[in-house]
CSV table of C-alpha atoms in Angstrom, one decimal:
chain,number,residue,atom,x,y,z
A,1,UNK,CA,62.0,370.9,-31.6
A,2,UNK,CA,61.3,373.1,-34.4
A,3,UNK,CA,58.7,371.8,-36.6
A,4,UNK,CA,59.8,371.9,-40.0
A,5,UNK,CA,56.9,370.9,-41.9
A,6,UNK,CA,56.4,374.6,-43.1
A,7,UNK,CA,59.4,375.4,-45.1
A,8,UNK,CA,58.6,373.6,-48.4
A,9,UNK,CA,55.7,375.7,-48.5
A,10,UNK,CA,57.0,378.7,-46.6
A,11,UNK,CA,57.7,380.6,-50.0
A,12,UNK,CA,54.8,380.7,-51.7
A,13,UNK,CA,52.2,381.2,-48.3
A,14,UNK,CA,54.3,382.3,-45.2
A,15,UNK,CA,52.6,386.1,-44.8
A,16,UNK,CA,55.2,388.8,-44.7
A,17,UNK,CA,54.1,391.8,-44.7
A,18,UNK,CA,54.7,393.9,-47.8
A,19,UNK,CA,58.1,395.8,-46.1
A,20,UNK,CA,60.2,393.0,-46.6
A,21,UNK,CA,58.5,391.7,-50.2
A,22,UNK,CA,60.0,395.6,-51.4
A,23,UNK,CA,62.4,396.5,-49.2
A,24,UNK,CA,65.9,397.2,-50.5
A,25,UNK,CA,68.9,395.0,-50.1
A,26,UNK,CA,69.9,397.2,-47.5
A,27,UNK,CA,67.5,396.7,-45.2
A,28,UNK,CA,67.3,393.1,-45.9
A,29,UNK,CA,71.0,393.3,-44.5
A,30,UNK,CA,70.0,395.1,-41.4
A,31,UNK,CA,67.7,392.5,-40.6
A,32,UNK,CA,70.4,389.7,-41.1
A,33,UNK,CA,72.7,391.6,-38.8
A,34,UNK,CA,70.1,391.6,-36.2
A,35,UNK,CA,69.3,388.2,-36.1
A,36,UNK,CA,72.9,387.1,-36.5
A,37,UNK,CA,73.3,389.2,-33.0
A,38,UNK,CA,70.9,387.1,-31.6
A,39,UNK,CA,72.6,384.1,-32.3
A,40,UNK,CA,75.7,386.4,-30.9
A,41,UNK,CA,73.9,386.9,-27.7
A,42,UNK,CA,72.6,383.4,-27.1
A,43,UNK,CA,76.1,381.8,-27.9
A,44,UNK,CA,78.0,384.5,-25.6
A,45,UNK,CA,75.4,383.6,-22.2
A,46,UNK,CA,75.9,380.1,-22.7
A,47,UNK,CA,79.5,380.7,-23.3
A,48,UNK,CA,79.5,383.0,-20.2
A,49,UNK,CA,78.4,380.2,-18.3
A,50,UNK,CA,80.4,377.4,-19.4
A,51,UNK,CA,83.6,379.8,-18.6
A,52,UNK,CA,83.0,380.0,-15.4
A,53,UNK,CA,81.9,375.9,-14.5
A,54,UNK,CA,84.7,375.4,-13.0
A,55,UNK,CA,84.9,378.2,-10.5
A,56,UNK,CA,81.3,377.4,-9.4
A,57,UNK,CA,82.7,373.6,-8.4
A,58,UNK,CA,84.8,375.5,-6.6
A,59,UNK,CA,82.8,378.0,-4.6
A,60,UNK,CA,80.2,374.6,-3.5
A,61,UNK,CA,82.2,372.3,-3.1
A,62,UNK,CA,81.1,370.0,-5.4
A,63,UNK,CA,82.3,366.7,-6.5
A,64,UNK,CA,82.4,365.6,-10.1
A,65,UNK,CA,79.6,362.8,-9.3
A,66,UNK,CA,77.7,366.2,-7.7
A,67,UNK,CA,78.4,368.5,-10.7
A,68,UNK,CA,77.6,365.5,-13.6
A,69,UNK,CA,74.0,365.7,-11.5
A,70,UNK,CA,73.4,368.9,-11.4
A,71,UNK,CA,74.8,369.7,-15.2
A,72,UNK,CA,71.7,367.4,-15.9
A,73,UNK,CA,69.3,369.8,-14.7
A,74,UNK,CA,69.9,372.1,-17.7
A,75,UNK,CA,68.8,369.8,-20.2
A,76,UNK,CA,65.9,368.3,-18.1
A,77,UNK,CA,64.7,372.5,-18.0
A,78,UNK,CA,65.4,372.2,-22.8
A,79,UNK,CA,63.7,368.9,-22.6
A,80,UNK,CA,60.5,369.6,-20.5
A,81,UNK,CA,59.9,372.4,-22.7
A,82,UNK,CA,60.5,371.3,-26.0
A,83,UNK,CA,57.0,369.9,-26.9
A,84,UNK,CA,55.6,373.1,-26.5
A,85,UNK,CA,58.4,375.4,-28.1
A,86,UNK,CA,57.3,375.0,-31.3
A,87,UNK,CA,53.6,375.6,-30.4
A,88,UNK,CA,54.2,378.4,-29.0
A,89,UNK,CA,56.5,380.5,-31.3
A,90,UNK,CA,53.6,379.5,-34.1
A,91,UNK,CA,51.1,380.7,-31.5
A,92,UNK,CA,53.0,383.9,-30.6
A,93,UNK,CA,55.2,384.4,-33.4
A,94,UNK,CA,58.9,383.8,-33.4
A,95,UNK,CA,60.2,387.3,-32.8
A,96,UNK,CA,58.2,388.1,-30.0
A,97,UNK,CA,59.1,384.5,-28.2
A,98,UNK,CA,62.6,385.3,-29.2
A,99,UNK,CA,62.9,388.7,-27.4
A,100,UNK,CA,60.8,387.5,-24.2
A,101,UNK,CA,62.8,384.2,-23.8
A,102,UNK,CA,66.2,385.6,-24.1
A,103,UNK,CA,65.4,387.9,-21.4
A,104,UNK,CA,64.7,385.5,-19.0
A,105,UNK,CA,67.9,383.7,-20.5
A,106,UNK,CA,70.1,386.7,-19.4
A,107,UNK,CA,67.8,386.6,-15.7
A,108,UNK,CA,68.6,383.3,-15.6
A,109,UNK,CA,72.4,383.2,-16.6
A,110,UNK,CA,72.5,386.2,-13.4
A,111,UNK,CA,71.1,384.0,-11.0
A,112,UNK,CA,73.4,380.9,-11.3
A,113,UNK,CA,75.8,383.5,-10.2
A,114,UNK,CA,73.8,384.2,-6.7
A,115,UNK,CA,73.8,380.3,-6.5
A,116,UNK,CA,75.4,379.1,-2.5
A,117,UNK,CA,73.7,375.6,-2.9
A,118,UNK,CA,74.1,372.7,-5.1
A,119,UNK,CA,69.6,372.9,-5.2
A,120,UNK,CA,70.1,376.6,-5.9
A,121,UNK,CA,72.4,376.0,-8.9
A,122,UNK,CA,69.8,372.9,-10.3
A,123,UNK,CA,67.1,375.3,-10.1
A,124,UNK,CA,68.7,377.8,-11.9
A,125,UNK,CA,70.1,375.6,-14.6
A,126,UNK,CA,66.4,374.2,-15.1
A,127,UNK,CA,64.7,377.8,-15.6
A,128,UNK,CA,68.4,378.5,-18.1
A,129,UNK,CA,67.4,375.2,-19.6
A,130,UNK,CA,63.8,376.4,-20.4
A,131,UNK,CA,64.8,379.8,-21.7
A,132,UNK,CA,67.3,378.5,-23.3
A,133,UNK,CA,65.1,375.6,-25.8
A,134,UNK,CA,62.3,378.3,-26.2
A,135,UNK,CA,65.3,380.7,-28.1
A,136,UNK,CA,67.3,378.3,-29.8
A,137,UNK,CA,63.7,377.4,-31.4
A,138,UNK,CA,62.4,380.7,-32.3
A,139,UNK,CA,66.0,382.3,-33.1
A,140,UNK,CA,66.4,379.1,-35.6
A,141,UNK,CA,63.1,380.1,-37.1
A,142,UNK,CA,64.0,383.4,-37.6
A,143,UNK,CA,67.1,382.5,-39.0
A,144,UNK,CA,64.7,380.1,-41.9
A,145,UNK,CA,62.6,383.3,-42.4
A,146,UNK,CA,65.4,385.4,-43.0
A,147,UNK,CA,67.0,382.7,-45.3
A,148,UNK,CA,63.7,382.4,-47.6
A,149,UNK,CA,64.0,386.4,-48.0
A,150,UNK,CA,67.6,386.3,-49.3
A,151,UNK,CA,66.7,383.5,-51.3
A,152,UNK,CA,70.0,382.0,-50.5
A,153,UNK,CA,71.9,379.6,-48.0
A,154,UNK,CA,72.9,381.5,-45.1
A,155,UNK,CA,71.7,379.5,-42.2
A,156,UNK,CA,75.3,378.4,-41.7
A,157,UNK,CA,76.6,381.9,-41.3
A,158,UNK,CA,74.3,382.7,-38.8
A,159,UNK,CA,75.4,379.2,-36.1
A,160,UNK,CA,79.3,380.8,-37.3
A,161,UNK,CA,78.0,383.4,-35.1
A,162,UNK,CA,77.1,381.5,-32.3
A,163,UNK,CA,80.0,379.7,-32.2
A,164,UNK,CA,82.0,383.0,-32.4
A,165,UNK,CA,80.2,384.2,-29.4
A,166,UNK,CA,81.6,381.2,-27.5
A,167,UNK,CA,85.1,381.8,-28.7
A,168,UNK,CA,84.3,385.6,-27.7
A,169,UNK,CA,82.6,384.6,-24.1
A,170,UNK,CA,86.0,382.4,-23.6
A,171,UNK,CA,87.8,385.8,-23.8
A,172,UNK,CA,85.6,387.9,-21.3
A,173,UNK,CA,85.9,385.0,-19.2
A,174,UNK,CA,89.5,385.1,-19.2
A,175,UNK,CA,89.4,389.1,-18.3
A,176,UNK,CA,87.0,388.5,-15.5
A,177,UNK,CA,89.4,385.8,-13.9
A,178,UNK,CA,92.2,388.5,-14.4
A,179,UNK,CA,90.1,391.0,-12.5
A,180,UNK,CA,89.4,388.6,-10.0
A,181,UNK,CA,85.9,389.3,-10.6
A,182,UNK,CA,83.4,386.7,-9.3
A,183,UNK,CA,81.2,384.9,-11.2
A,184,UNK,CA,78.0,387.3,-10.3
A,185,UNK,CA,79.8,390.2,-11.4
A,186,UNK,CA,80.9,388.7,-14.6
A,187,UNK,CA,77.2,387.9,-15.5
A,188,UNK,CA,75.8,391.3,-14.3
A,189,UNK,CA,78.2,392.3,-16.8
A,190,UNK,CA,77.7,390.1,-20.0
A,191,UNK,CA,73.9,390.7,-18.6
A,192,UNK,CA,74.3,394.2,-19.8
A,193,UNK,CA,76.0,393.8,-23.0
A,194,UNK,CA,73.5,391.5,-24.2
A,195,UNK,CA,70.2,394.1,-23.5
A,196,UNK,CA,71.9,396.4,-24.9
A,197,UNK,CA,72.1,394.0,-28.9
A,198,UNK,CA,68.6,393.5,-27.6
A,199,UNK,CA,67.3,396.9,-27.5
A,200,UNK,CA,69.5,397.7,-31.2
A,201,UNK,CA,68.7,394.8,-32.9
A,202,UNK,CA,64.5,393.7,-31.9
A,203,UNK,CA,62.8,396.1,-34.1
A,204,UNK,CA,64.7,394.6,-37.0
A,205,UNK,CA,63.4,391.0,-36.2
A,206,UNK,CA,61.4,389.5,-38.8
A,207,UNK,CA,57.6,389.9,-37.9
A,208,UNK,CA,56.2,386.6,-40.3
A,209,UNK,CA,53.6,383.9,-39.3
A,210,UNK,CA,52.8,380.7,-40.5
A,211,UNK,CA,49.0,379.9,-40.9
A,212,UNK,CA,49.4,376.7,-42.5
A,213,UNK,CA,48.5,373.7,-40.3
A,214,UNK,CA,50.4,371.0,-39.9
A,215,UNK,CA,49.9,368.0,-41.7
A,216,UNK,CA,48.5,365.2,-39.7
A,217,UNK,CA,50.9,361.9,-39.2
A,218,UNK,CA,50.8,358.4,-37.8
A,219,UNK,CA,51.7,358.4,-34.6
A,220,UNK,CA,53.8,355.5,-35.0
A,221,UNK,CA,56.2,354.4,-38.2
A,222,UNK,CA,59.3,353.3,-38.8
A,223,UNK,CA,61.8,355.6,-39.2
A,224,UNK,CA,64.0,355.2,-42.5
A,225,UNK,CA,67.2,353.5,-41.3
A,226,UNK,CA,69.2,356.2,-42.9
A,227,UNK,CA,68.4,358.6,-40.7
A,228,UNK,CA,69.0,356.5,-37.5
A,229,UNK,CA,72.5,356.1,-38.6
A,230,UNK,CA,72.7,359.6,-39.5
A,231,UNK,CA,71.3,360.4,-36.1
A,232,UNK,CA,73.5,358.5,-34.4
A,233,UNK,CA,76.3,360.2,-35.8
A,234,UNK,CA,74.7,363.5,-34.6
A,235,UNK,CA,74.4,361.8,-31.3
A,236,UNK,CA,78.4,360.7,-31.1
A,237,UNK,CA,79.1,365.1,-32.4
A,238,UNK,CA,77.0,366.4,-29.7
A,239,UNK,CA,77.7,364.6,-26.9
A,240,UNK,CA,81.4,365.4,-27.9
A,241,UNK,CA,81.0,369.1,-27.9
A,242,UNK,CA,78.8,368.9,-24.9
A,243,UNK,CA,81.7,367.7,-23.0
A,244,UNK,CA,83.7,370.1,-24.2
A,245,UNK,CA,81.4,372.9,-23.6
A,246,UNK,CA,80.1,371.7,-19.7
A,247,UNK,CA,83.9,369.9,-18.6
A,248,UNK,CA,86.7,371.5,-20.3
A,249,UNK,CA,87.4,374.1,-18.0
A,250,UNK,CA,87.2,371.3,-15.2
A,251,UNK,CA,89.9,369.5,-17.2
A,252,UNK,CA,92.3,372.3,-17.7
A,253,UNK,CA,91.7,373.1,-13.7
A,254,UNK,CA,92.1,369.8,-12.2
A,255,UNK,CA,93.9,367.1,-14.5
A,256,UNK,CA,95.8,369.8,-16.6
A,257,UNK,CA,96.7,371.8,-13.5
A,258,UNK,CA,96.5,375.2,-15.6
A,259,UNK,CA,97.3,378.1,-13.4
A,260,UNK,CA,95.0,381.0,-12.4
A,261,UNK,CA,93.3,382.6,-15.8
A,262,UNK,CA,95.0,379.8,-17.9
A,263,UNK,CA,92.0,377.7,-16.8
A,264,UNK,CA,89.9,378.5,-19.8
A,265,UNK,CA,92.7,378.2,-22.4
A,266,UNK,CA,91.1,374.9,-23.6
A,267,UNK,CA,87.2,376.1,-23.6
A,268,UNK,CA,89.2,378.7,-25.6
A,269,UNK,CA,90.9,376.9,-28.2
A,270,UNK,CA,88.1,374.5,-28.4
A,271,UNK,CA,85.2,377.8,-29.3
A,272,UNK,CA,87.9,379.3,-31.8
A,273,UNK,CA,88.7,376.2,-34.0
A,274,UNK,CA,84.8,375.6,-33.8
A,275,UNK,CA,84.0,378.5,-35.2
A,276,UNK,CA,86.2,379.2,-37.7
A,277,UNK,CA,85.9,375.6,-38.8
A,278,UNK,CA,82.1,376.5,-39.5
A,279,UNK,CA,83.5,379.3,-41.6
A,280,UNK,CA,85.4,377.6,-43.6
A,281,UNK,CA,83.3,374.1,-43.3
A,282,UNK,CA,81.3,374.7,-46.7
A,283,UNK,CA,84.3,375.1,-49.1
A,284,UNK,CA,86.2,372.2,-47.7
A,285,UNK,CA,83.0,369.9,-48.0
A,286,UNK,CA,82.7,371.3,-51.8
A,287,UNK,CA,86.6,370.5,-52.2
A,288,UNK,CA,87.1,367.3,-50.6
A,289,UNK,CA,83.3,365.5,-50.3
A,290,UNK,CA,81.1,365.2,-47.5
A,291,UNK,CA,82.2,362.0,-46.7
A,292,UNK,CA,86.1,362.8,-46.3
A,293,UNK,CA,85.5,365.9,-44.5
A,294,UNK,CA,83.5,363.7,-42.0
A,295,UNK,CA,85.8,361.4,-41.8
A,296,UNK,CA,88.4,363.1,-40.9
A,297,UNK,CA,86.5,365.1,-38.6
A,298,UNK,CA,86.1,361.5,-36.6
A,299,UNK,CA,89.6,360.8,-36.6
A,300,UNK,CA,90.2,364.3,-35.2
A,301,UNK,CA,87.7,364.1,-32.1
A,302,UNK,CA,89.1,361.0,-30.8
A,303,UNK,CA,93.0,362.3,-31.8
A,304,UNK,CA,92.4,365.7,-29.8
A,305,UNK,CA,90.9,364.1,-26.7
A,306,UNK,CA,93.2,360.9,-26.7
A,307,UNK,CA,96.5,363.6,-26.4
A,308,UNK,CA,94.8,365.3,-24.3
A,309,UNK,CA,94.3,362.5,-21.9
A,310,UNK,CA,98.0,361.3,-23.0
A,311,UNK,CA,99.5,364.2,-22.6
A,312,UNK,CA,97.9,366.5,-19.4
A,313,UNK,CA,100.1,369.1,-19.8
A,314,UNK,CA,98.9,372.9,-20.8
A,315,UNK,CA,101.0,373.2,-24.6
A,316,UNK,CA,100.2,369.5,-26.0
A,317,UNK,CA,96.2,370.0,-23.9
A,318,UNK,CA,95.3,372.9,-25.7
A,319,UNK,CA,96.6,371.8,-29.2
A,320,UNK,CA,94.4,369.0,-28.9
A,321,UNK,CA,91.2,370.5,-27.8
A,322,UNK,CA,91.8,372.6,-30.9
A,323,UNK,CA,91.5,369.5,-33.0
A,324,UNK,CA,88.7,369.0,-31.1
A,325,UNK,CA,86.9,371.9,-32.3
A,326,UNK,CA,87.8,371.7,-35.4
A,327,UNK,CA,86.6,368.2,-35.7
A,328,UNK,CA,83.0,369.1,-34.6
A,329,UNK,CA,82.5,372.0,-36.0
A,330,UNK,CA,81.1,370.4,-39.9
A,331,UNK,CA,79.5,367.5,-38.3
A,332,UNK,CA,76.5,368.0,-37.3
A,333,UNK,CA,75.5,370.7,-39.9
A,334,UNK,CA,76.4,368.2,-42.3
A,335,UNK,CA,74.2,365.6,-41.4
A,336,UNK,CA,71.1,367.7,-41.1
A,337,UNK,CA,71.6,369.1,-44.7
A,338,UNK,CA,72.0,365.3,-45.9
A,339,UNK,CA,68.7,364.3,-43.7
A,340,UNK,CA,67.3,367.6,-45.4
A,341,UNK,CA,67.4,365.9,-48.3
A,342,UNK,CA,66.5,362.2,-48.0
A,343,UNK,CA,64.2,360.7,-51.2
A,344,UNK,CA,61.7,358.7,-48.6
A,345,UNK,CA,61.1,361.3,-46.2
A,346,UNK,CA,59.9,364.9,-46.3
A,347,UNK,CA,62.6,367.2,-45.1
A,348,UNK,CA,60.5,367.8,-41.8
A,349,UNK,CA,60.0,364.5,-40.5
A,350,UNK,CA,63.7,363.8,-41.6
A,351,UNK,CA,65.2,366.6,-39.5
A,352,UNK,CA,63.3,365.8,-36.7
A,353,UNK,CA,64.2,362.2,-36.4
A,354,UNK,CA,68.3,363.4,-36.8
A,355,UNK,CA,67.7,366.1,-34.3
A,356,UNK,CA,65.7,364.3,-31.5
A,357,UNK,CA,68.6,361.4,-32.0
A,358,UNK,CA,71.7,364.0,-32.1
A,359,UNK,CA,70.7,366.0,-28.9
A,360,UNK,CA,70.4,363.1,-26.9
A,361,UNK,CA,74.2,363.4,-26.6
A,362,UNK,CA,74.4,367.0,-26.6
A,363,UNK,CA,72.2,366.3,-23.4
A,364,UNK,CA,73.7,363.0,-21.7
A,365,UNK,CA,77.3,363.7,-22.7
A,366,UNK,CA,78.4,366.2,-19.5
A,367,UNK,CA,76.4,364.4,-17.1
A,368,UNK,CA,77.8,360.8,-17.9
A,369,UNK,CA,81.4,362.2,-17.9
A,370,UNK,CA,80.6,363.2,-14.1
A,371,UNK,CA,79.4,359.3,-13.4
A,372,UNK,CA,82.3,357.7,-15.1
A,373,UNK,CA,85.0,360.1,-13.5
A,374,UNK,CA,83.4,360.1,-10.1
A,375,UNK,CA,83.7,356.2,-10.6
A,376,UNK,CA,87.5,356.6,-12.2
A,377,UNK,CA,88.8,359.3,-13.3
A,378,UNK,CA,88.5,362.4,-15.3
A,379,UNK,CA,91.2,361.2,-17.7
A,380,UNK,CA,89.6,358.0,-18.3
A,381,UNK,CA,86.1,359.7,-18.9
A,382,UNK,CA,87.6,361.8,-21.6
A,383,UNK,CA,88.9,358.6,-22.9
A,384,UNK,CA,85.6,357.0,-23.0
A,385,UNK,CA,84.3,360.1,-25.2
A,386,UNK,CA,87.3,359.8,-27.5
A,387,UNK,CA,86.1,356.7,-29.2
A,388,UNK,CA,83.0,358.4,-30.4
A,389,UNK,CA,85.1,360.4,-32.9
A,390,UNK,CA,86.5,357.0,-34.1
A,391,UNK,CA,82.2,355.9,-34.4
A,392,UNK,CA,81.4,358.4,-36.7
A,393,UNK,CA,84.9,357.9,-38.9
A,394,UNK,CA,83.2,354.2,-39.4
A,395,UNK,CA,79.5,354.9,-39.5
A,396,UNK,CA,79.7,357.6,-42.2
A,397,UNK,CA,80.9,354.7,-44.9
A,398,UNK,CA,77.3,352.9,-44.1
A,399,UNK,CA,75.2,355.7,-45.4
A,400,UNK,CA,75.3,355.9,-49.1
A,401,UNK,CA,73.6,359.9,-48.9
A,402,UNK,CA,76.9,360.8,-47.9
A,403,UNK,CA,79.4,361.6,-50.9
């Protein structure tokens, strides 16, 4: 995870280097654009890969039981990494980490394509896995550092752009299917695209590091209840969006019966509500409250999954996994700006107790839906993730941070 104990004090003894204490507005721009096209390019191989799941099943032959295992491997690769992310974009410097790891993310996302056996495809979603932590962590760093420049809130913007690059991977995923093109060949192809924001965008990449060290902590206390509940909210978001991300496609294919390039629609309509609610999220939270617009985002998970288990047809499916996206998309950004700002714990220690607790569903969510439908049924799996929309709809009146 990232550690966060730097950014209370990042304004005053980060080192920049004197080019981007003068540099004109312009500039500053440029170098927003760049990182926001990182966040582009990591959202659009995920995306990539989540497009074509279901076509993988296919090609091996796997059960759901079989794919719920092997989706596992991909967060076992983000979690046997992440002690020593954040070391090592200190150590290295975030920009450099940032270009060398998405490389091997797009090596990575090329290879599950060449994948003929189900220990082929593990590996491969391991090594993704790996590549993947180390850029989400320096990308999200760069993201702070570009932040503290403009002296503004625009962290929110730049995850918009991630999601837009799944809405956008949805899309090429639905060409590729036209063109009959296989999965490798679709890779090789978003492979491409990505090098090429790469080789535009990395001398743009804020070069800043932190020489700070780290404060030293107990290594055990008691977390502020708070923040548990808060997590556990996160927890309920995630592993809803995981399922989306990792078993939509599945759904459309083999309970919705979508035909041919149809298979996608929901991943589609799931990335494009999810993005634009991100958008949008800050204006309804300053209209309506935090606590409303969480609220209602509960009642909307467990509404767009229940129809869609109700009603497994293609029209009713895809309206549903819109709600869907649209419920998660202010959830989890929500609650880390609430833990951000907890009285009894310093911003750091409070964000990483809501993150380490939220991405524990973003990483059990897809494999437990392949356990409960190998034992039952898809339908009844997506069920079983429905009530966590209707968990955080009753959770968010416990914590009194939320207004």
């Amino acid at each position: 995870m990232i550690d966060l104990n730097f950014i209370s004090r990042f304004r005053t003894k980060a080192k920049f280097k004197k080019t981007y204490k003068d540099a004109k507005i312009s500039y500053l721009n440029r170098t927003r654009w760049a990182v926001s096209m990182f966040y582009f390019a990591m959202g659009l191989c995920f995306a990539t890969w989540a497009s074509r799941i279901p076509d993988i099943k296919t090609a091996l032959q796997l059960s759901e039981g079989d794919l719920g295992s092997i989706l596992f491997a991909l967060p076992l690769g983000q979690l046997v990494v992440m002690p020593f992310s954040g070391k090592l974009v200190t150590r290295f410097g975030s920009h450099r980490i940032l270009i060398a790891s998405l490389l091997f993310y797009v090596l990575c996302l090329t290879n599950l394509g060449l994948a003929v056996e189900a220990w082929q495809l593990s590996l491969g979603l391991f090594l993704f896995g790996i590549f993947g932590n180390l850029s989400n962590i320096a990308v999200n760093t760069q993201g702070v550092y570009t932040e503290v420049l403009f002296k503004k809130t625009i962290m929110s913007s730049f995850h918009g752009m991630w999601s837009f690059a799944g809405f956008t991977g949805a899309l090429v995923g639905l060409a590729m299917l036209a063109l009959e093109l296989n999965p490798y060949q679709h890779f090789l192809i978003v492979a491409g695209i990505v090098l090429l924001m790469i080789a535009f965008n990395y001398k743009f990449l804020i070069k800043a590091k932190e020489t700070i060290k780290a404060e030293k902590k107990k290594l055990f206390s008691k977390p502020d209840s708070a923040l548990i509940w808060l997590g556990i909210i996160g927890f309920c978001c995630m592993a809803s969006e995981g399922v989306m991300f990792d078993w939509s496609g599945v759904y459309f294919k083999d309970v919705i019966k979508a035909p041919g390039p149809l298979v996608i629609l929901g991943y589609t309509s799931f990335m494009i509500m999810m993005a634009g609610g991100r958008f949008l999220g800050d204006g309804l939270i300053r209209k309506f409250g935090r606590k409303t617009v969480l609220q209602i985002s509960g009642v909307m998970i467990s509404a767009g999954l229940f129809t869609a288990v109700f009603f497994p047809f293609v029209i009713p499916a895809t309206i549903a996994f819109m709600f869907v996206g649209l419920g998660v998309s202010t959830i989890v950004p929500t609650v880390y700006s609430v833990a951000g700002k907890n009285p009894n714990v310093s911003p750091s220690v409070a964000l990483t107790t809501v993150s380490s607790v939220s991405f524990l569903g973003f990483l059990m969510g897809p494999p437990i839906i392949g356990y409960i439908a190998e034992l039952s049924s898809l339908r009844f799996s997506f069920a079983f993730i429905g009530i966590f929309g209707i968990l955080i709809a009753l959770m968010v009146s416990r914590i009194k941070a939320i207004a």
